[in-house]
Coordinates of C-alpha atoms and ligand atoms in Angstrom, one line a residue:
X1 CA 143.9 -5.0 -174.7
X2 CA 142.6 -2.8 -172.3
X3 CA 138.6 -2.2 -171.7
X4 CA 137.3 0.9 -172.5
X5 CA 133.5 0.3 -171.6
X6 CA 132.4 3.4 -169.7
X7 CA 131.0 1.7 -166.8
X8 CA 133.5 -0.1 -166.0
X9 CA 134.8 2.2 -163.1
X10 CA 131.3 1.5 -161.5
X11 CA 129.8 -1.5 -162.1
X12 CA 130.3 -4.4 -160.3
X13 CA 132.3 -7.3 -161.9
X14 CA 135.3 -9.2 -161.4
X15 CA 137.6 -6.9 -162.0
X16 CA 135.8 -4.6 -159.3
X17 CA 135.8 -7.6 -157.0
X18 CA 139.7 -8.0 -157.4
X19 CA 140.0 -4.2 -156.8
X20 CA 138.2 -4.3 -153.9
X21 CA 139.7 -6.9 -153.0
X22 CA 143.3 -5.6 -153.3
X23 CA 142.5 -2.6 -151.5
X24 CA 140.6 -3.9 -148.2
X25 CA 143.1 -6.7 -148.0
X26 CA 146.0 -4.4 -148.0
X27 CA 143.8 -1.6 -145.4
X28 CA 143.4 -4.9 -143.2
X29 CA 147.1 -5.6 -143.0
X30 CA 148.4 -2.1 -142.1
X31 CA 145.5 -1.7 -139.4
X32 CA 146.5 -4.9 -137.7
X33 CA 150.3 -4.5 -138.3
X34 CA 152.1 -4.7 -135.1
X35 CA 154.9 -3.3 -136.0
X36 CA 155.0 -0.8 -139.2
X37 CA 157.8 0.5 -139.7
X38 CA 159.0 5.0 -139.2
X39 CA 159.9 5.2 -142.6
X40 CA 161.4 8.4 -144.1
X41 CA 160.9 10.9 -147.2
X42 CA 162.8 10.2 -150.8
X43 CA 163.8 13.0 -152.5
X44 CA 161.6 14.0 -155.8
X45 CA 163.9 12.8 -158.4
X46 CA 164.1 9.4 -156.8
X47 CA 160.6 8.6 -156.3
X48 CA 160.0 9.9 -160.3
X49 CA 162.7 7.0 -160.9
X50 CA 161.2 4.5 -158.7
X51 CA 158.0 5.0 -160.0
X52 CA 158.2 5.7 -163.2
X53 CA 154.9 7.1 -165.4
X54 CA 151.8 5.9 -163.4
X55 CA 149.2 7.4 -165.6
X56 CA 148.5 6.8 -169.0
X57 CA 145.5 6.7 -171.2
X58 CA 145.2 2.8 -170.7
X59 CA 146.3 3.0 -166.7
X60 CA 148.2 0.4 -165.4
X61 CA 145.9 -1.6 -163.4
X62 CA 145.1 -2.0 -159.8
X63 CA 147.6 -4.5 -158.7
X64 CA 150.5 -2.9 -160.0
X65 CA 149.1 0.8 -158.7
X66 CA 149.0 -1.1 -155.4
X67 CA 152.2 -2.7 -155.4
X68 CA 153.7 1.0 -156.2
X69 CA 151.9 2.4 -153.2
X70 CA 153.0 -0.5 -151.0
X71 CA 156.7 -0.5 -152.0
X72 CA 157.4 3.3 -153.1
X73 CA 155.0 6.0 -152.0
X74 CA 153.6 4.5 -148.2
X75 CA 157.6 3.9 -147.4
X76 CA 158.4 7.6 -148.2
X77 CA 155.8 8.7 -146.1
X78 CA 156.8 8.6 -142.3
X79 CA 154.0 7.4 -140.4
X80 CA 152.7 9.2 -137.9
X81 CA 151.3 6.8 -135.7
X82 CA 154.5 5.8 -135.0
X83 CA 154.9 5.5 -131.0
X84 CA 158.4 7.3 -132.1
X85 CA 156.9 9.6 -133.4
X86 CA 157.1 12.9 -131.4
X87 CA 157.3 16.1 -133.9
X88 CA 154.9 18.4 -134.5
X89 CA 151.7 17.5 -133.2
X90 CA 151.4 13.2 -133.7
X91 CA 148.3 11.3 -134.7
X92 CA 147.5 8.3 -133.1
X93 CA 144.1 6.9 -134.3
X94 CA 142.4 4.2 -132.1
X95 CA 142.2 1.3 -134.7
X96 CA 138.4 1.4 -134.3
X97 CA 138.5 5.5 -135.8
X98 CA 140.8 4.4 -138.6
X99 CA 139.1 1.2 -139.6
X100 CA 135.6 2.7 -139.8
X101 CA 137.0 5.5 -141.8
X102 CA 137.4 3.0 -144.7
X103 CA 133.4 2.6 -144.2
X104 CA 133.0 6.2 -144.0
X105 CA 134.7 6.4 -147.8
X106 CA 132.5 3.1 -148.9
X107 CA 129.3 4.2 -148.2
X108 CA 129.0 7.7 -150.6
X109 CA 128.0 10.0 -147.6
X110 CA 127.3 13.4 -148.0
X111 CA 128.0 15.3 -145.1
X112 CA 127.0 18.8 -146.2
X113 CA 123.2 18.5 -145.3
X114 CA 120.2 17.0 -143.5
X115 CA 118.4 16.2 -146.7
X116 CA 121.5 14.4 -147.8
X117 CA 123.0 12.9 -144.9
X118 CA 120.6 12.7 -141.5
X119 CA 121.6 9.6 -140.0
X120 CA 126.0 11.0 -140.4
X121 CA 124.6 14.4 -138.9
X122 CA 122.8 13.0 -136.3
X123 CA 125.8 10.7 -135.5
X124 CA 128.3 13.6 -135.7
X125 CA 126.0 15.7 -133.7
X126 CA 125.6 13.5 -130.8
X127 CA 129.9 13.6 -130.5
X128 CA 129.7 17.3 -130.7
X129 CA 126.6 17.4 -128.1
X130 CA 129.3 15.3 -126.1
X131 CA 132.2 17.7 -126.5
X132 CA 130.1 20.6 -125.3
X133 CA 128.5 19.2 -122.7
X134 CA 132.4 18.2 -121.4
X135 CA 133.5 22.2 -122.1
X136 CA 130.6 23.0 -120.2
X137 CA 128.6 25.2 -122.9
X138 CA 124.7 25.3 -123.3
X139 CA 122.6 23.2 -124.3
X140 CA 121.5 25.3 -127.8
X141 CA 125.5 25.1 -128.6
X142 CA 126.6 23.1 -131.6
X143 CA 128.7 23.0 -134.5
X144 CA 130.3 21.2 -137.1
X145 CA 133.3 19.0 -138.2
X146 CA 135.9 21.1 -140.3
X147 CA 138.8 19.7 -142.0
X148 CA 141.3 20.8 -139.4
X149 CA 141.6 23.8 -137.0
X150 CA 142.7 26.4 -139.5
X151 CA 140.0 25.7 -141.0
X152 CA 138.1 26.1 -137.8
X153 CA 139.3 29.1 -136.3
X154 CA 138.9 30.8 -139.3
X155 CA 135.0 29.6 -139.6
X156 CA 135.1 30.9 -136.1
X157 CA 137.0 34.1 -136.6
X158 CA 134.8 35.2 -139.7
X159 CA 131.3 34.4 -137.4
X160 CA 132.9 36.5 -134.7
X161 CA 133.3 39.2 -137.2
X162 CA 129.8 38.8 -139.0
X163 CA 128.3 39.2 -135.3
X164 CA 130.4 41.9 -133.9
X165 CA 129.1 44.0 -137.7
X166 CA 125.6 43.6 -137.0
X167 CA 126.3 44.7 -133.4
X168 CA 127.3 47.7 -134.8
X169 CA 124.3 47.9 -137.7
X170 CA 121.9 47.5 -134.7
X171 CA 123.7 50.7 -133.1
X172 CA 123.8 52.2 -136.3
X173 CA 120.0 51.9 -136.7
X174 CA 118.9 53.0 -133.1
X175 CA 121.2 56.4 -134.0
X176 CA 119.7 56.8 -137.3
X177 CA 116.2 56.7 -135.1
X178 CA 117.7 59.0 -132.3
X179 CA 118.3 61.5 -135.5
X180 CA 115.5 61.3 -137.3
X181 CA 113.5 61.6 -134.1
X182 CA 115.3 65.0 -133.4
X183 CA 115.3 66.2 -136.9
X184 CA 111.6 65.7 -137.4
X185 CA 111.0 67.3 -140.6
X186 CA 114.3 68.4 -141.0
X187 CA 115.0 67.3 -144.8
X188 CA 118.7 65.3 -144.6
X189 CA 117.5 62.3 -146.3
X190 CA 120.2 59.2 -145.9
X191 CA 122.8 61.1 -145.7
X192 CA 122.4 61.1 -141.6
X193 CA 122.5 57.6 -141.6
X194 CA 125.9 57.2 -143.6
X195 CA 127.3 59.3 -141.7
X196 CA 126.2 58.0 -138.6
X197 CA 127.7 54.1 -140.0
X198 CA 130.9 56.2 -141.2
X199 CA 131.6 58.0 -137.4
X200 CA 131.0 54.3 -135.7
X201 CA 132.4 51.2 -137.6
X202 CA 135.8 50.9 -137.1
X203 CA 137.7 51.6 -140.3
X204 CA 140.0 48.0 -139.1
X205 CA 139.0 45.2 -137.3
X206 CA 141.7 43.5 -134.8
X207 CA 141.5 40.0 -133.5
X208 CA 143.4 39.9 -129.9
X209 CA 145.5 36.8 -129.0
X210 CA 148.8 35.7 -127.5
X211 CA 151.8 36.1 -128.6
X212 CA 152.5 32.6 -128.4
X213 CA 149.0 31.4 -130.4
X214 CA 148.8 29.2 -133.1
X215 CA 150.3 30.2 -136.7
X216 CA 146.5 29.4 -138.5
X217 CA 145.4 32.9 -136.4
X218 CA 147.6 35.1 -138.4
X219 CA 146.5 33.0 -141.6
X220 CA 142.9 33.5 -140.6
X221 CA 143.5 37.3 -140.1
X222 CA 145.5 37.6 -143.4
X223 CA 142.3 35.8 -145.0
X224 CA 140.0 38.2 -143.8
X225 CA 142.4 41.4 -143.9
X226 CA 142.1 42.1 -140.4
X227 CA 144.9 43.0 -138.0
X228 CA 146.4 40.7 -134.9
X229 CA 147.1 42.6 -131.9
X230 CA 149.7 39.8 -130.7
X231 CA 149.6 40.4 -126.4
X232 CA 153.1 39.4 -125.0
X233 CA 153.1 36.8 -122.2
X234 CA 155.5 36.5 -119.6
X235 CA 157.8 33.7 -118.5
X236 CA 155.6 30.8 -117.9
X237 CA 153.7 31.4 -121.2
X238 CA 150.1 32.2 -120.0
X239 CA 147.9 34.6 -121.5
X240 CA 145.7 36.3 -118.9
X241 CA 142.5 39.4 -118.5
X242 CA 144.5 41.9 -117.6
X243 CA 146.9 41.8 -120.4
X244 CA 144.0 41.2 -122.5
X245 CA 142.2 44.2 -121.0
X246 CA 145.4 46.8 -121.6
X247 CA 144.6 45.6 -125.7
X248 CA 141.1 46.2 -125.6
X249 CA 141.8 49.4 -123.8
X250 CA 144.2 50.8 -126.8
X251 CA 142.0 49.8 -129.9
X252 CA 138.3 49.5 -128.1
X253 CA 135.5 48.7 -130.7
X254 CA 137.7 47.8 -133.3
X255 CA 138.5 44.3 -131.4
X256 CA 135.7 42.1 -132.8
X257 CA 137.1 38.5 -131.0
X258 CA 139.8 37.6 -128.5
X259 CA 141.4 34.5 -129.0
X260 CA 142.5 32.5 -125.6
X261 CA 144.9 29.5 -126.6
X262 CA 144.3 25.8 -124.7
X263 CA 147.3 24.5 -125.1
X264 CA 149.9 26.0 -127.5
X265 CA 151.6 24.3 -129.8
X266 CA 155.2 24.9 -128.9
X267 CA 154.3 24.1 -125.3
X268 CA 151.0 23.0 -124.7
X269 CA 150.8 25.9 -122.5
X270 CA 146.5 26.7 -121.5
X271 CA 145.8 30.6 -121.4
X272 CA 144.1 31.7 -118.4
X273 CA 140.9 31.2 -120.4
X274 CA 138.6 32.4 -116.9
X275 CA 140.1 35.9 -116.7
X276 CA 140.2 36.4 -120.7
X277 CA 136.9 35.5 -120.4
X278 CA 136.0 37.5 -118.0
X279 CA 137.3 40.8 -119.6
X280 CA 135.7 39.5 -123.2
X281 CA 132.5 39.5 -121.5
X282 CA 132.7 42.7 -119.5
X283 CA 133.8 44.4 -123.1
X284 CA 131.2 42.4 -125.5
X285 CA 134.1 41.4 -127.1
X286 CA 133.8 37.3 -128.8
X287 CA 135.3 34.9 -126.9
X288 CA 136.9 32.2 -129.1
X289 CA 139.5 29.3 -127.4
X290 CA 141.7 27.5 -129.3
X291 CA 141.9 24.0 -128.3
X292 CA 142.9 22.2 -131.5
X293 CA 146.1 20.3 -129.9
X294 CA 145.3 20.6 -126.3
X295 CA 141.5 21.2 -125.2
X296 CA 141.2 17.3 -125.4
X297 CA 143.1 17.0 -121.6
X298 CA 139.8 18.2 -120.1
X299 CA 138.9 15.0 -120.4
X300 CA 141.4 14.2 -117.1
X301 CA 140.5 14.8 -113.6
X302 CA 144.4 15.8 -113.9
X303 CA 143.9 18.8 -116.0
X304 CA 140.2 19.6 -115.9
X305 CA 140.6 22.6 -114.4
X306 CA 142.9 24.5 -116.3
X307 CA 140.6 24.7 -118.7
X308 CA 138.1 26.4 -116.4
X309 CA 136.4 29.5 -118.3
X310 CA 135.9 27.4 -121.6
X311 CA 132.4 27.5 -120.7
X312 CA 132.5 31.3 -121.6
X313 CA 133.2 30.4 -124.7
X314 CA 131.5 31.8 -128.1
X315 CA 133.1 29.5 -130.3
X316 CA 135.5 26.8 -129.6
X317 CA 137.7 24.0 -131.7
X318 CA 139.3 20.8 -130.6
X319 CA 141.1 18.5 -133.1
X320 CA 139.8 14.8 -133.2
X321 CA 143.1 14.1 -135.6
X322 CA 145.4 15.2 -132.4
X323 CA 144.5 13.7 -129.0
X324 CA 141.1 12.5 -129.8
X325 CA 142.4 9.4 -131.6
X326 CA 140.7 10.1 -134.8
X327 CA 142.2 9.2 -138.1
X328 CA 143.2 13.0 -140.3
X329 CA 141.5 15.0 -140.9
X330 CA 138.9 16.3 -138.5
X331 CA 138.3 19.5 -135.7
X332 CA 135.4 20.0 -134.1
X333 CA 134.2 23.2 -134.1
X334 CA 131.6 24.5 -131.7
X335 CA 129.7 27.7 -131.3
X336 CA 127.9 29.0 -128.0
X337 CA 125.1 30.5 -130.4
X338 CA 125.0 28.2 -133.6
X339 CA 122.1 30.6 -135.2
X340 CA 125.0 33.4 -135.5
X341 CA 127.6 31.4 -137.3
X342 CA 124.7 30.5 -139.8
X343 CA 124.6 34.1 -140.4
X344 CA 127.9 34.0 -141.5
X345 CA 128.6 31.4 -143.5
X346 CA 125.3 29.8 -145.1
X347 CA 126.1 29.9 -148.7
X348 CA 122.9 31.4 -150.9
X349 CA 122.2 30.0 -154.1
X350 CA 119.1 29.2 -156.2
X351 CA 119.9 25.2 -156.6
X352 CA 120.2 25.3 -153.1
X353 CA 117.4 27.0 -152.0
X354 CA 115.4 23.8 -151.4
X355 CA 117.8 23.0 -148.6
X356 CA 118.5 26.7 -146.7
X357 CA 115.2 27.5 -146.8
X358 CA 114.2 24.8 -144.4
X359 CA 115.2 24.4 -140.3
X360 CA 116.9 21.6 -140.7
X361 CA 120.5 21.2 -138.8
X362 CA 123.4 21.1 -142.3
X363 CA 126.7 21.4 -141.5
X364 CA 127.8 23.5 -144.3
X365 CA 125.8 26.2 -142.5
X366 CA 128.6 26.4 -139.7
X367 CA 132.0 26.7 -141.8
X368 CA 134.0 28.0 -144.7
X369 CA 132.7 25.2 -146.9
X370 CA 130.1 23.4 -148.6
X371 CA 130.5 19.9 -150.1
X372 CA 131.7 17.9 -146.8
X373 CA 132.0 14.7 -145.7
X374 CA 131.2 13.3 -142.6
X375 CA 134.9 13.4 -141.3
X376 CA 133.8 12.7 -137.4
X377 CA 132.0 9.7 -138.1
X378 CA 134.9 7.7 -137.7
X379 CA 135.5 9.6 -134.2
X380 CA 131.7 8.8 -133.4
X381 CA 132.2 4.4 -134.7
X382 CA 135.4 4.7 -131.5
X383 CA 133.4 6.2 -128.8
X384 CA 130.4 4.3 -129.5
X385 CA 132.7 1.1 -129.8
X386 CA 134.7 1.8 -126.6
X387 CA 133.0 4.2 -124.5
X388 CA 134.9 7.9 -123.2
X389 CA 136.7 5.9 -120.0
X390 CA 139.4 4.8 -122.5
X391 CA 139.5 7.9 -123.9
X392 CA 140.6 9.9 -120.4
X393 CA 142.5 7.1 -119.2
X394 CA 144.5 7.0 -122.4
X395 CA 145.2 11.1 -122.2
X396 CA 145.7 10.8 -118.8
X397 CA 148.6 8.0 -119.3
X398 CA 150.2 10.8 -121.6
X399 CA 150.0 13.6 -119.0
X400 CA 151.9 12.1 -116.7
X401 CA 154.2 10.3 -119.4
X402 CA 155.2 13.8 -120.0
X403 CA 155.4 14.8 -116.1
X404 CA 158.0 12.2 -115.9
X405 CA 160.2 12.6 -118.6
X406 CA 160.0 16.0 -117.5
X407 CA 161.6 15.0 -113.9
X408 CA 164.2 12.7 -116.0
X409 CA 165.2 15.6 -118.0
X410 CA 165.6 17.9 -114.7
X411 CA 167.7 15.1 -113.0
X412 CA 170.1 14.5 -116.1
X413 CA 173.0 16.2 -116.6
X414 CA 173.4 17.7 -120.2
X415 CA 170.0 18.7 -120.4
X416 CA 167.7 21.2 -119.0
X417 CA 163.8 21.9 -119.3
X418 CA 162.6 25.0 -120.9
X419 CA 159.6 25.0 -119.0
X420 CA 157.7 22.9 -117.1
X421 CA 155.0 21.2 -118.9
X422 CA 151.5 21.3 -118.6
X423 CA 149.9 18.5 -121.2
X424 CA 152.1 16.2 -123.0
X425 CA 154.7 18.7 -125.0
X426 CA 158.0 18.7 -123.2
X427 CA 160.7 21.1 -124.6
X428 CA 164.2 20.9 -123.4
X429 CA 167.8 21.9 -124.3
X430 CA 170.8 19.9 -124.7
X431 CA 174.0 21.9 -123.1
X432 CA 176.5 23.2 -125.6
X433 CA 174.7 22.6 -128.8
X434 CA 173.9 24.7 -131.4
X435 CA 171.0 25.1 -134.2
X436 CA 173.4 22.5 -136.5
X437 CA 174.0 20.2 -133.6
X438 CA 170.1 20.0 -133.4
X439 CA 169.5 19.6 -137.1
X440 CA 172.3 16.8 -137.0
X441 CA 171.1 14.3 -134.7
X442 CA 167.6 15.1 -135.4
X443 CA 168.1 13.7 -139.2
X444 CA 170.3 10.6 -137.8
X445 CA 167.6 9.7 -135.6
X446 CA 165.2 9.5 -138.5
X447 CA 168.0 8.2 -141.0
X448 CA 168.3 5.1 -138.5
X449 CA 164.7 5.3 -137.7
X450 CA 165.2 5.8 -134.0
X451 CA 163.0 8.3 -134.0
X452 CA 161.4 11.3 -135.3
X453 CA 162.6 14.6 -133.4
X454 CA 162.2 17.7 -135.6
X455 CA 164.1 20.6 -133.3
X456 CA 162.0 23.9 -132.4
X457 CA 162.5 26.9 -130.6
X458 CA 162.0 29.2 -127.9
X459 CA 163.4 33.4 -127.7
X460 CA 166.0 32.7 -130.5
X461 CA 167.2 29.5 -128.8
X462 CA 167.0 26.3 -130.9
X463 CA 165.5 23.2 -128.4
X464 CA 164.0 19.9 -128.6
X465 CA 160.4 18.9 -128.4
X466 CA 159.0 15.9 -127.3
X467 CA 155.5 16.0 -128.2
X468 CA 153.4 13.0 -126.8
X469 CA 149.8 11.8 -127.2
X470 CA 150.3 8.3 -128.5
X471 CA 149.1 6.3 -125.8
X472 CA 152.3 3.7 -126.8
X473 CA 155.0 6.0 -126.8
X474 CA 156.9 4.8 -123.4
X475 CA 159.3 6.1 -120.9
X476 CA 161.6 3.7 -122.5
X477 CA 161.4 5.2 -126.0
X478 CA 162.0 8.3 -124.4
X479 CA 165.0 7.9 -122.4
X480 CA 166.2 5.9 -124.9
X481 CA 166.2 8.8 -127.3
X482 CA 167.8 11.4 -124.6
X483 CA 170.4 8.8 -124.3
X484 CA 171.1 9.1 -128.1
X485 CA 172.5 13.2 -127.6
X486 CA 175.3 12.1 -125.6
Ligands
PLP501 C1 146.7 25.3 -131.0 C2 146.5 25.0 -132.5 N1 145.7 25.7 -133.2 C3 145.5 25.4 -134.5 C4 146.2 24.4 -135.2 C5 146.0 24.1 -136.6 O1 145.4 22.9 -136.8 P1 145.4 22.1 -138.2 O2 146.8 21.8 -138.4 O3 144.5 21.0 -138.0 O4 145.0 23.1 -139.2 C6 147.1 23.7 -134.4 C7 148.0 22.7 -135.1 O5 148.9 22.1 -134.5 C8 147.3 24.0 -133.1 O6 148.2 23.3 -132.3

């Protein structure tokens, strides 16, 4: 007969011991497993059968919820710390990061403000002091952790916005001044002033960025109803000033941010973030880079540089969850002037008055949220456990992974590079095949657990992307996998 006392989801008894219990002992064995398995999605119908009903009005207790987890639902998930794993963009958490997120969940922390959560900010504040310090920004920069780097560039995107309007209420202002200073006397009331806002604000607001950016720009802009102005690049990928200036030139005020790309997603290809900058600056235009997959190679002496003009930057994300090593789901978002994305996005409420009335640092202030939790704590336990040597020598073990598979790939027969690349994505195309050819081998490799290889593709040509950051992924596993498409 099962126990319907209130409490006992919260109280501490034996039943909670066994729960615990369960649950830490089964965390413990996949953090330490040597060897977990790819796994691979069931279809819906067969996970209802395997499963059956799982919640009832009685529930049906821990040990079977686990066993279901263990044996149905973490098998049909493939894991993405597989060294295998090589689609989209991986995750590879240290195993410090991913343990200490459990701690993170155990310990009721509320990341959303000072009051609430000091000693997480302060923690979380010292990675991000880190980060900016790395990109080269100010010392007054700072930011916060979002859930991922839609998330981010959108926080980003809508403070760019927010800063760019007031721009233009200042101007507004001084002209209202200008006119009632000349019309001294003159009775024309308010109506000077509308009309002044109506001849100068620009009836749409455009966000500039590559052709080749990230997806979650577009999303942003559709969020915020403003337009992209989407700059082609040429062959080698590379946004650079002077196409940026040709945009600016066509739609002038109404570009309130330009968006410079380090490390696209398809490629891992960094923009020519110095000469975007450069132009963003000369125009007063926001300068926002997107580093979410690849800003964390400036962490290598090998690819420092080519991330020089970050430090130019008004805002800036880089995902933890990518090649940072922390478990999902974390970015780090960072703003040059912190005091203008608070602008944007505290939220204003009577209940929470007692907290935005006050100085104090809270991360909700930064972002489009409120309730948080402290996702870059676990991010914060790894580099305080192993220091940010292991951290470049592990990035820098994938950049040149990646350099030479690339020079495999050029020497084999069969296949050929689609460009050379720069971080750790390498996209290539296998002779003769077709988008089905692709799709074929792609779902054996995953059917025998080989691998997982999604395809991609470049100018209406299907390819194949290898797309490294797991410090275990080897030249082996690699070459063993070009070996399978012959
Ligand atoms: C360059 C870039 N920006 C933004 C994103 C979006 O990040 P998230 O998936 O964490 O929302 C990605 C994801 O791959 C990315 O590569």
């Amino acid at each position: 007969m099962t126990d319907h006392f209130p409490a006992r989801m919260h109280d501490v008894t034996d039943e909670t011991r066994a729960i615990v219990d369960l649950v830490l002992d089964y965390s413990r064995q996949r953090l330490l497993a040597v060897d977990t398995p790819l796994d691979k999605p069931l279809p819906p119908a067969e996970l209802r059968r395997l499963t059956g009903r799982t919640i009832d009005a009685d529930g049906i207790g821990a040990r079977k919820a686990i066993g279901v987890f263990e044996h149905i639902l973490a098998p049909s998930c493939i894991s993405t710390d597989d060294p295998r794993y090589l689609s989209f963009i991986p995750s590879a958490p240290s195993k410090a990061a991913a343990a200490f997120d459990v701690v993170v969940s155990a310990s009721a922390l509320y990341g959303g403000s000072w009051l609430e959560g000091a000693g997480a900010v302060h923690a979380e504040n010292e990675v991000l002091r880190w980060l900016a310090d790395e990109f080269g920004l100010p010392q007054t920069a700072g930011g916060v952790f979002v859930q991922g780097g839609t998330l981010g560039n959108l926080s980003a995107l809508v403070a760019a916005r927010e800063a760019a309007r007031a721009r233009f209420d200042e101007r507004t202002d001084e002209r209202a001044d200008e006119r009632a200073g000349a019309n001294d006397g003159a009775d024309d009331g308010a109506g000077a002033t509308d009309a002044a806002a109506r001849g100068i604000r620009p009836d749409r607001w455009r966000v500039v960025c590559s052709a080749e950016a990230h997806s979650s720009i577009a999303s942003a802009a559709r969020v915020m109803d403003v337009e992209v102005v989407a700059v082609p690049v040429g062959s080698d990928g590379v946004l650079r000033g002077d196409a940026v200036r040709a945009a600016l030139d066509e739609h002038g005020d109404s570009v309130f941010a330009v968006v410079a790309t380090a490390g696209s997603t398809n490629f891992g290809i960094v923009d020519d973030i110095a000469s975007v900058a450069e132009v963003a600056r000369e125009r007063g235009v926001w300068l926002h880079v997107d580093g979410a997959y690849g800003l964390a190679a400036i962490l290598s002496d090998r690819t420092r540089s080519l991330f020089r003009g970050v430090e130019l930057a008004d805002s800036v994300i880089v995902d933890p969850h990518k090649w940072l090593f922390a478990p999902f789901d974390a970015c780090a978002l960072i703003y040059r002037d912190p005091a203008q994305a608070r602008r944007a996005h505290t939220q204003h409420a009577e209940y929470l008055d007692t907290l935005t009335v006050t100085d104090d640092w809270s991360p909700s202030d930064y972002a489009v949220h409120l309730t948080r939790r402290p996702r870059g704590l676990p991010l914060w336990f790894s580099l305080a456990t192993y220091g940010t040597d292991v951290y470049r020598a592990a990035i820098t073990r994938t950049i040149d992974l990646a350099q030479r598979i690339a020079d495999e790939i050029a020497r084999r027969p069969g296949v050929s590079l689609v460009r050379r690349p720069q971080l750790g994505v390498v996209v290539f195309e296998r002779e003769g095949w077709q988008a089905a050819d692709y799709a074929r081998w792609s779902s054996d490799l995953l059917e025998r657990q080989h691998a997982f290889v999604t395809p991609s593709s470049h100018a209406g040509r299907t390819n194949v992307r290898f797309a490294l950051l797991n410090p275990r992924t080897t030249f082996d596993d690699l070459t063993g996998i070009l070996d399978t498409m012959f």
